[in-house]
Coordinates of C-alpha atoms (C1' of nucleotides) in Angstrom, one line a residue:
Chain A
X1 CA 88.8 79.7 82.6
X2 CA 91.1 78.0 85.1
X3 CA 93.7 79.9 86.8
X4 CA 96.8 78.4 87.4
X5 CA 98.1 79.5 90.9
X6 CA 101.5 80.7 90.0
X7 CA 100.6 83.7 88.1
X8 CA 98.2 85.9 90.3
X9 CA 94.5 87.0 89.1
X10 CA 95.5 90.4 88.6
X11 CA 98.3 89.8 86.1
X12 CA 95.9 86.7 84.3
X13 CA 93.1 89.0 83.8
X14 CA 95.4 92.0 82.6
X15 CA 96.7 89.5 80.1
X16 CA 93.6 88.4 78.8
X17 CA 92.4 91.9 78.5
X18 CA 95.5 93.4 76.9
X19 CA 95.3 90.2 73.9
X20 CA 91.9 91.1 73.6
X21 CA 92.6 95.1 73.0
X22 CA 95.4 94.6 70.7
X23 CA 93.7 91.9 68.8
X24 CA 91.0 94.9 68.1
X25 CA 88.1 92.5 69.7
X26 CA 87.6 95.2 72.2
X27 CA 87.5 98.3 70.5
X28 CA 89.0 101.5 70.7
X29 CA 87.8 104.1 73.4
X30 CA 85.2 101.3 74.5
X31 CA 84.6 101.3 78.1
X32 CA 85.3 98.6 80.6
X33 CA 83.2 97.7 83.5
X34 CA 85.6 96.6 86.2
X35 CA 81.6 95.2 87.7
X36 CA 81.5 93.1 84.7
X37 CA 84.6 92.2 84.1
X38 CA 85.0 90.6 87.7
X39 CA 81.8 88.6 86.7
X40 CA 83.0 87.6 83.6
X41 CA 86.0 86.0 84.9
X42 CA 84.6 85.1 88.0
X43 CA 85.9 87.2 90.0
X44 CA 86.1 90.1 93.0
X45 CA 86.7 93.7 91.4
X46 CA 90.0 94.3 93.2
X47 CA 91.9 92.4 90.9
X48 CA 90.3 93.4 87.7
X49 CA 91.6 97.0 89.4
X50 CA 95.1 96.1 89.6
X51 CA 94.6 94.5 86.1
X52 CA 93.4 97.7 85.1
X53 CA 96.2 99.3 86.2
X54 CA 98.8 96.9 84.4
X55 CA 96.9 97.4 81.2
X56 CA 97.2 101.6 81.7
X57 CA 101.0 101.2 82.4
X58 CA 101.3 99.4 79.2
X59 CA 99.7 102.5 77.5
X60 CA 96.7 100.2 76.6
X61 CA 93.9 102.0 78.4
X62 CA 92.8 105.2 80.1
X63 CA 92.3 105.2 83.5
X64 CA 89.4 108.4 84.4
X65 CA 89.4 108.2 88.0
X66 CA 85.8 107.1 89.5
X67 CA 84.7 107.0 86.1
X68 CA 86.2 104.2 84.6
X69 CA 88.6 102.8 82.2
X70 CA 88.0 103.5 78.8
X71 CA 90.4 101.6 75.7
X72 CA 92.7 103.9 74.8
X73 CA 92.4 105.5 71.5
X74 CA 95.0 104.7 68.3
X75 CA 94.5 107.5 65.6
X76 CA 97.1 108.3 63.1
X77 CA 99.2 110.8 65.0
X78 CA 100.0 108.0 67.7
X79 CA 101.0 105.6 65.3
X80 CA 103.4 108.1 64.2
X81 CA 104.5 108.7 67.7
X82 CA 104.9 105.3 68.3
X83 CA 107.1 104.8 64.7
X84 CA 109.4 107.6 66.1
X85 CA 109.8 106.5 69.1
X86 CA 110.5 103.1 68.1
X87 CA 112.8 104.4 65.7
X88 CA 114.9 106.4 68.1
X89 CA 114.8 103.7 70.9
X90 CA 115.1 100.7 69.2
X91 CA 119.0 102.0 67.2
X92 CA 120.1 103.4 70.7
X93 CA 119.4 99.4 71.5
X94 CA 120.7 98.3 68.7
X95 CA 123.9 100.3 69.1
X96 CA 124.8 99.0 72.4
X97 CA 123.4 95.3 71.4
X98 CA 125.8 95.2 68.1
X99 CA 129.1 94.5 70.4
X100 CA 127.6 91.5 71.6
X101 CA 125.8 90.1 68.6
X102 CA 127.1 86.5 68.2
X103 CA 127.0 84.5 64.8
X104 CA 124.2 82.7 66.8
X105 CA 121.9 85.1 67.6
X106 CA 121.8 86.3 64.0
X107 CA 121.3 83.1 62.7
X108 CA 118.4 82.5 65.0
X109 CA 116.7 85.6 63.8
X110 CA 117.6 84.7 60.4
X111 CA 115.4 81.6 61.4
X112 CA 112.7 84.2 62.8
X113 CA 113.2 86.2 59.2
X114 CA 111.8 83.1 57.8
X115 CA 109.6 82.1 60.2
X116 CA 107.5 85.7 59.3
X117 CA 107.9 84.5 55.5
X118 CA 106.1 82.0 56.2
X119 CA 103.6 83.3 58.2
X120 CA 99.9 82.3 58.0
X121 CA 98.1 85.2 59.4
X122 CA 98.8 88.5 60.9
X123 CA 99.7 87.4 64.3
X124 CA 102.1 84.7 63.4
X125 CA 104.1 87.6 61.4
X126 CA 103.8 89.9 64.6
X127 CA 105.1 87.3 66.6
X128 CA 108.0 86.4 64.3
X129 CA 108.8 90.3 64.2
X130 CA 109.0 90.9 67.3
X131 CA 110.4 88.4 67.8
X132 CA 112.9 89.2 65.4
X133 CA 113.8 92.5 66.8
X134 CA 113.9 91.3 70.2
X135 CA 116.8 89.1 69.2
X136 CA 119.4 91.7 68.1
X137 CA 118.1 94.0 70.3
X138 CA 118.4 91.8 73.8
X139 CA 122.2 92.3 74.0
X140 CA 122.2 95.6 75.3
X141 CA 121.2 94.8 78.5
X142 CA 119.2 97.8 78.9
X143 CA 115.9 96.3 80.8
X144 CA 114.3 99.4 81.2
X145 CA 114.7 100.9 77.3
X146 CA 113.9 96.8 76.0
X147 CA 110.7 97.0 78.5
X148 CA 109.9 100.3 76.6
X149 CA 110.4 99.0 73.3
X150 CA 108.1 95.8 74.5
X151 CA 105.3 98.2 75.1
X152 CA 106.1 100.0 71.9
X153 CA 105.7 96.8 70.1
X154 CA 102.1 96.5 71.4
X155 CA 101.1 99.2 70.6
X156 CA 102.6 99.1 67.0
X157 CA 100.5 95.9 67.0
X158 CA 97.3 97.1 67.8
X159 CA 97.5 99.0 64.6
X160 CA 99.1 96.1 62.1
X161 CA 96.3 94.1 63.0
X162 CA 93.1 96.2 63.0
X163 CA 94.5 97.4 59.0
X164 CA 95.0 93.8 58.0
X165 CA 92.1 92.1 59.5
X166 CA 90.1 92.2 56.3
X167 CA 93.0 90.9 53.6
X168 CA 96.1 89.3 54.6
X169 CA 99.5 88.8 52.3
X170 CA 102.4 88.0 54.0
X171 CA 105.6 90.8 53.4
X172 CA 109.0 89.3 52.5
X173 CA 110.9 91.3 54.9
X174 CA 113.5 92.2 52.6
X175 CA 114.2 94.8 55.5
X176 CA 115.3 92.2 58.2
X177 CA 117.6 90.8 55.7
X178 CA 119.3 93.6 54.8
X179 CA 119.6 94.7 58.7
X180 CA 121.3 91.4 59.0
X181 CA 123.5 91.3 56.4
X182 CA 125.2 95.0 57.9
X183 CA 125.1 93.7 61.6
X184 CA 126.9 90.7 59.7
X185 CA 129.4 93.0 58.0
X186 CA 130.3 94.4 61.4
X187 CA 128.3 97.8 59.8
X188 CA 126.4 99.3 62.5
X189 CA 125.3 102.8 60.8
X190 CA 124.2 101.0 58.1
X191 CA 122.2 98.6 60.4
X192 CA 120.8 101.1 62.4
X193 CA 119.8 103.6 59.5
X194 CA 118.0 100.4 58.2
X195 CA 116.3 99.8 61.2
X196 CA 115.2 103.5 61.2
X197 CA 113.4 102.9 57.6
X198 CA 112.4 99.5 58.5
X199 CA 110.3 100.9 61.9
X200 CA 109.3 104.3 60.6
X201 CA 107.9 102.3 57.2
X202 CA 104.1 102.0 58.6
X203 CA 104.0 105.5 60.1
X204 CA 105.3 106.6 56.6
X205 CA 102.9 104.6 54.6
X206 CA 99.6 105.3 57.1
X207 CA 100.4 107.9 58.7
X208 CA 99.6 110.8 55.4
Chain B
X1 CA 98.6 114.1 106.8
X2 CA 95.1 115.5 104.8
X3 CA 93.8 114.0 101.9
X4 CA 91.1 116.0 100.2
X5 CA 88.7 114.3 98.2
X6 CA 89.6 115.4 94.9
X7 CA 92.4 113.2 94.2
X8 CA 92.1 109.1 95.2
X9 CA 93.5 107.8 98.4
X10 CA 95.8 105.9 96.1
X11 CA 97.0 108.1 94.1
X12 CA 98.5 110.8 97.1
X13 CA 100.0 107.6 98.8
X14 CA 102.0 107.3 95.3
X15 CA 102.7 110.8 95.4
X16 CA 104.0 110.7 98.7
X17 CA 106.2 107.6 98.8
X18 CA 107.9 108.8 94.8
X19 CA 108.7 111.9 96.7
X20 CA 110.4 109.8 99.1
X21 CA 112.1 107.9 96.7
X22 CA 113.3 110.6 95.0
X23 CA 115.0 112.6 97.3
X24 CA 116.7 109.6 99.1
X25 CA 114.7 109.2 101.9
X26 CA 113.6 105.9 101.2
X27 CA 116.8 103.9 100.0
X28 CA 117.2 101.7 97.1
X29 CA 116.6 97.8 97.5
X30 CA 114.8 98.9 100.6
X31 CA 111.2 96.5 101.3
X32 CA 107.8 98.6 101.0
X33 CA 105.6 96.9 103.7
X34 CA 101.9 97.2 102.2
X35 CA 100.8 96.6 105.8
X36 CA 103.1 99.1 107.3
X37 CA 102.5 101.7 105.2
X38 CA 98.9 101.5 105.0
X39 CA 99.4 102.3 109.0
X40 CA 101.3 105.2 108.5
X41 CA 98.8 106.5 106.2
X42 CA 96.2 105.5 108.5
X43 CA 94.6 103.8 105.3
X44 CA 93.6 100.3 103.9
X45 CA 96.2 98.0 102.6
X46 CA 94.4 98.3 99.2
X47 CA 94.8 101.2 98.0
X48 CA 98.4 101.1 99.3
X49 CA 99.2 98.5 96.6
X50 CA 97.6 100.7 93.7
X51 CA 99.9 103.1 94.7
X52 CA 102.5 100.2 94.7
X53 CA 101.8 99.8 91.0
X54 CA 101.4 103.5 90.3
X55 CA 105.0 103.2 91.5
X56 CA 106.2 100.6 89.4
X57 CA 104.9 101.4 86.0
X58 CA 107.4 104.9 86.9
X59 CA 110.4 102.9 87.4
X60 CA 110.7 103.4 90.9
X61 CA 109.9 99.9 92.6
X62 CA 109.7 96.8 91.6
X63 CA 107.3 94.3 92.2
X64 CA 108.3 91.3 93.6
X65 CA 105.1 89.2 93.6
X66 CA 103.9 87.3 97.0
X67 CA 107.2 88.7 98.4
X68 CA 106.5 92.5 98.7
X69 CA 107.3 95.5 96.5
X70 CA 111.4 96.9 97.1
X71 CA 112.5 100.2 95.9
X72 CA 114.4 100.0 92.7
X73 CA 118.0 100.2 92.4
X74 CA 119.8 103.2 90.7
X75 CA 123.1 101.9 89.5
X76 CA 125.6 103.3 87.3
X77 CA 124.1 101.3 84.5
X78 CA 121.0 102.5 85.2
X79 CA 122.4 105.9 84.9
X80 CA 123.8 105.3 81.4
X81 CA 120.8 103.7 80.3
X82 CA 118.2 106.9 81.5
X83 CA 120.7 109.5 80.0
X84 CA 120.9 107.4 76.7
X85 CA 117.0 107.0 76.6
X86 CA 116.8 110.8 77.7
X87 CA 119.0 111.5 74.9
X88 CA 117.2 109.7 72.0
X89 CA 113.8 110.6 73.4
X90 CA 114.7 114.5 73.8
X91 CA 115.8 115.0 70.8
X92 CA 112.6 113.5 68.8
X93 CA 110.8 115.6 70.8
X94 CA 112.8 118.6 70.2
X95 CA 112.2 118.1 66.4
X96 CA 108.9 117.9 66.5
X97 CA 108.5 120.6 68.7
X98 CA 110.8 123.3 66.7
X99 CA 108.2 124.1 64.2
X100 CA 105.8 124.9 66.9
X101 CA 108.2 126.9 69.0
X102 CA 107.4 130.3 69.8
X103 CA 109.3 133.7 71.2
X104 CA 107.2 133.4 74.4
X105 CA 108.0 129.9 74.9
X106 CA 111.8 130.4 74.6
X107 CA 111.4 133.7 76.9
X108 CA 110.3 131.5 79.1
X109 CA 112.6 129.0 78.6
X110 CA 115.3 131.2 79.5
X111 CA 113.6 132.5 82.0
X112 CA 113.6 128.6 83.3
X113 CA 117.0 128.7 83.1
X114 CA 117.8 131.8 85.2
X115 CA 115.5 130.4 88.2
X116 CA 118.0 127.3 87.8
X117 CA 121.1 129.6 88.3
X118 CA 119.5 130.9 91.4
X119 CA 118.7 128.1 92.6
X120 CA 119.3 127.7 96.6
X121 CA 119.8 123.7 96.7
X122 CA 119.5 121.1 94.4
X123 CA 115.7 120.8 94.4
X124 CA 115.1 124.1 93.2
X125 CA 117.9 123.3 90.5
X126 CA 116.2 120.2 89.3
X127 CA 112.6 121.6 89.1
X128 CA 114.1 124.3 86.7
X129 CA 115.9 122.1 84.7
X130 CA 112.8 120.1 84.3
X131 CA 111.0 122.3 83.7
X132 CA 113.5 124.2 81.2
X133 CA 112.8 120.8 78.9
X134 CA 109.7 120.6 79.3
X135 CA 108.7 124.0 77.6
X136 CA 110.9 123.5 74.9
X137 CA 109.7 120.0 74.5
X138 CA 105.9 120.1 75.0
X139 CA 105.0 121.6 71.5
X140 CA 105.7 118.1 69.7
X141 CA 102.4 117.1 71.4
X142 CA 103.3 113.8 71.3
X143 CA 101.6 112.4 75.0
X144 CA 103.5 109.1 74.8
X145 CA 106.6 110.4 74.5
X146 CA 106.1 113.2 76.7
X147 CA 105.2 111.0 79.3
X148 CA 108.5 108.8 79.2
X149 CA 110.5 111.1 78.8
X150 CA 109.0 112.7 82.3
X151 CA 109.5 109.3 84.0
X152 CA 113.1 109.6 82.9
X153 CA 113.7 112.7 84.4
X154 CA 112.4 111.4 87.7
X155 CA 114.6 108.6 87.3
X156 CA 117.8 111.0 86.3
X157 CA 116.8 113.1 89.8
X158 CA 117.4 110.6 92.0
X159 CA 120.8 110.2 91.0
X160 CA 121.2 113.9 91.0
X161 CA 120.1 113.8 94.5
X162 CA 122.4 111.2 95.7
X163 CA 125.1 112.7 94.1
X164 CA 124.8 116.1 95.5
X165 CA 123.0 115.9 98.6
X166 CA 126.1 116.4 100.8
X167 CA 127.8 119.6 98.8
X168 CA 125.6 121.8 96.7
X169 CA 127.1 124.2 93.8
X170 CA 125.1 125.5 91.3
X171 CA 125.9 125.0 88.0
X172 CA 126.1 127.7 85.5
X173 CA 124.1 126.2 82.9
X174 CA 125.4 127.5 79.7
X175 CA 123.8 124.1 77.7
X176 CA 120.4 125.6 78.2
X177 CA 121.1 128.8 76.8
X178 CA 123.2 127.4 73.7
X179 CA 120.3 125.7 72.9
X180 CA 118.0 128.9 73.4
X181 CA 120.6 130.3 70.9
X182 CA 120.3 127.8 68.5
X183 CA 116.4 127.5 68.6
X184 CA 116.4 131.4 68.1
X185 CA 118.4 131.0 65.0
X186 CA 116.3 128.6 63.5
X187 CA 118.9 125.5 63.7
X188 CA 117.3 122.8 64.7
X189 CA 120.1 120.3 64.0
X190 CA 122.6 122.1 66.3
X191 CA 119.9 122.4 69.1
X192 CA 119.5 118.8 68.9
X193 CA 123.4 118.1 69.4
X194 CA 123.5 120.5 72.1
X195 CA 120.5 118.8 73.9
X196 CA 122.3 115.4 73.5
X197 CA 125.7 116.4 74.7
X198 CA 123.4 118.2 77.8
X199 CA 121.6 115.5 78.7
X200 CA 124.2 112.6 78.4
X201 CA 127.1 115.0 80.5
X202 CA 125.8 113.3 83.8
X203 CA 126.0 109.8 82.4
X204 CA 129.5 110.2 80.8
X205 CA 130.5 112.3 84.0
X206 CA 129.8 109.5 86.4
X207 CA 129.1 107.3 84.2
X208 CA 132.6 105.8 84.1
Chain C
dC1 C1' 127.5 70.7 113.7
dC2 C1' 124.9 70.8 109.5
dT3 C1' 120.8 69.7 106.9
dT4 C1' 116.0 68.7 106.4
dT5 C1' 111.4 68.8 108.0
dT6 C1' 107.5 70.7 110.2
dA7 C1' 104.6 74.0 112.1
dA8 C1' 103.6 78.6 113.4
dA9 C1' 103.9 83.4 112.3
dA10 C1' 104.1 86.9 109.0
dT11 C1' 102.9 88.8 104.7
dT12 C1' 100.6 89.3 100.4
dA13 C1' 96.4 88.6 97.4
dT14 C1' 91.5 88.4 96.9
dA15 C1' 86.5 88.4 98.3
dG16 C1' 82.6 90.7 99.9
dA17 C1' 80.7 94.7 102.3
dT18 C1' 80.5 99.5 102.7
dA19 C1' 81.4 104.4 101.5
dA20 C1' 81.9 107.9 98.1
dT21 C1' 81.1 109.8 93.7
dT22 C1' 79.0 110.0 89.2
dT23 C1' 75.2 109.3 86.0
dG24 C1' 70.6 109.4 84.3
dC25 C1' 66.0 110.6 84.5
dG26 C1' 61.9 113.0 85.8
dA27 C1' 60.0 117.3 87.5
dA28 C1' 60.1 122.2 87.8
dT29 C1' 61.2 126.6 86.0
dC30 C1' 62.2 130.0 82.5
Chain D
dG1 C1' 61.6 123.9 74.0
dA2 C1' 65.7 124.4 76.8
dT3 C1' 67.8 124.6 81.2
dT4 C1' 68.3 123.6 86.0
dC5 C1' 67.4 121.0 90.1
dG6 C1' 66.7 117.0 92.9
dC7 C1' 66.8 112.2 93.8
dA8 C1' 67.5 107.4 92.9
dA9 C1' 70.3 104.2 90.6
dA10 C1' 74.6 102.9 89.0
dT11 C1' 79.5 102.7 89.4
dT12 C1' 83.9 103.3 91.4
dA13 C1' 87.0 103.5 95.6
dT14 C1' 88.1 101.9 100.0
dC15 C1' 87.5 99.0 104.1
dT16 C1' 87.5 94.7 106.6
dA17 C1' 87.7 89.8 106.6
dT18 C1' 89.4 85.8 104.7
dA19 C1' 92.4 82.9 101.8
dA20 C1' 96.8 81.8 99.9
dT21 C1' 101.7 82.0 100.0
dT22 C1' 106.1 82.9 102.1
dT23 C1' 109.2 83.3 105.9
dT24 C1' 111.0 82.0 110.2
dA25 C1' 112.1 79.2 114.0
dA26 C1' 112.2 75.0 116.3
dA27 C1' 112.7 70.1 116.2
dA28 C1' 114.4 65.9 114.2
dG29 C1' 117.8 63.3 111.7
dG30 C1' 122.4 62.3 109.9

DNA sequence: CCTTTTAAAATTATAGATAATTTGCGAATC
DNA sequence: GATTCGCAAATTATCTATAATTTTAAAAGG
């Protein structure tokens, strides 16, 4: 566990943590020790407090003051939450990314289309869809509704990953295609009510 | 300057300095000395940084690490962007509030709205608008959402502050009570319009 | 005069100590 | 047996000191 100096001990532990939350390894509603934390990475508490902090801003954990930080909780009705707000934010992106989408861009998350195809576990599809969406989503130069979305992702995450833990099969994201082929076409409704279906898909499916 | 006990040194500092923010006081792109400001508050430099953070996962700084903490800018853009969100946000909220909706709520809701006509200065106006949405929008029970869309308002009143700090008129707000109307009657689809064109009049306004 | 280098000063980040609050357990009471 | 109270232990929040990094100013070189 060596830290490289660039990145402070705050923001290296929050990212340990948060990978570790998301990948399910630290469970839901579990508490964490800022005491043991700090010893476990070799550290002075302070830090792991700012980390804390990080990992509450990115909706990850609970903060009960001078009683700890618990994981946060991800039951049904979030996920839900999550698919509608996903929904709504990420068309309002796509809307004002669609004048700036160049032939390039959609080729390169035609690549990441197939890069999720081809995907060996959970993760490497989670990468390859967010990364997907980040592409044609990145034009609108809206830092503060893209940081949102970021978050959103994670949390969206958390939940792909603890449901497919015990049986993998990769989907062919017919959806992506089809998103791509309208953004293509110069068809933004038609790319935007896809993306709608395409986000809102596991909060339809899980969330009865 | 008394802090009592049952809320953390941190947390009142945050309070404090948002406040500040908010209304102006503090100017954007201006530096946040931790050391300086732990002074004023006759506090530790410590918690003066969680508050720093407390600040920054609300939009209202941004962190700028080894190099201090500066108040964010509030640009045009960033005015589009917030009423955009606001817009998307509100209106998922609004739908899954309507089923839950009740005569008392939209009593007081109008009731909200009235204290905003009255209002003496701009203050007053924007803690009756706020709280006008939030009545109407609180039965979705969707925390997550709530809570962003609540950080976007914060971010919408410093522009409203800036903007009308030097002449104050009170608008007549007939959006409010159109959408009253329309929640009365049971049409959910034009309350939703309504709240859109609402919330996304400041951005168009100034927006240009 | 302009640019680069160096060292000191200033500022931020973290460690370890201390203060404040909460939790847990045993004893007392009903 | 259930509830309440008191106290010690545990845990979180803040303070002070120190370490690490950045900024600033002066000196040196072209």
């Amino acid at each position: 566990m060596s830290y490289q100096p660039a990145v402070s001990l705050a923001e290296k532990i929050s990212r340990d943590l948060a990978g570790r939350i998301v990948s399910g390894e630290i469970a839901p509603g579990a508490r964490l020790r800022q005491d043991h934390i700090a010893v476990e990475f070799g550290a002075s508490h302070v830090p792991v407090r700012e980390a804390f902090q990080r990992l509450e801003a990115q909706g990850l954990v609970e903060n009960l003051p001078r009683r700890g930080v618990r994981v946060a909780p991800f039951s049904l009705e979030d996920l839900r939450e999550v698919a509608g707000m996903r929904a709504a934010l990420e068309v309002l992106a796509l809307r004002n990314a669609a004048p700036h989408l160049t032939k390039a861009i959609l080729d390169e998350a035609e690549d990441a289309t197939r890069a999720g195809d081809h995907a060996g576990d959970v993760h490497a599809w989670e990468e390859a869809n967010r990364h997907f969406h980040q592409l044609i989503l990145a034009p609108c130069a809206m830092p503060r509704l893209l940081r949102t979305i970021n978050d959103l992702h994670t949390a969206s995450a958390r939940f792909l990953f603890s449901v497919w833990r015990a049986e993998w099969e990769t989907p062919t994201d017919r959806d992506h295609r089809a998103i791509l082929a309208a953004l293509r076409a110069g068809d933004v409704d038609a790319a935007a009510t896809l993306l709608v279906r395409h986000v809102e898909w596991i909060g339809g499916k899980y969330g009865r």
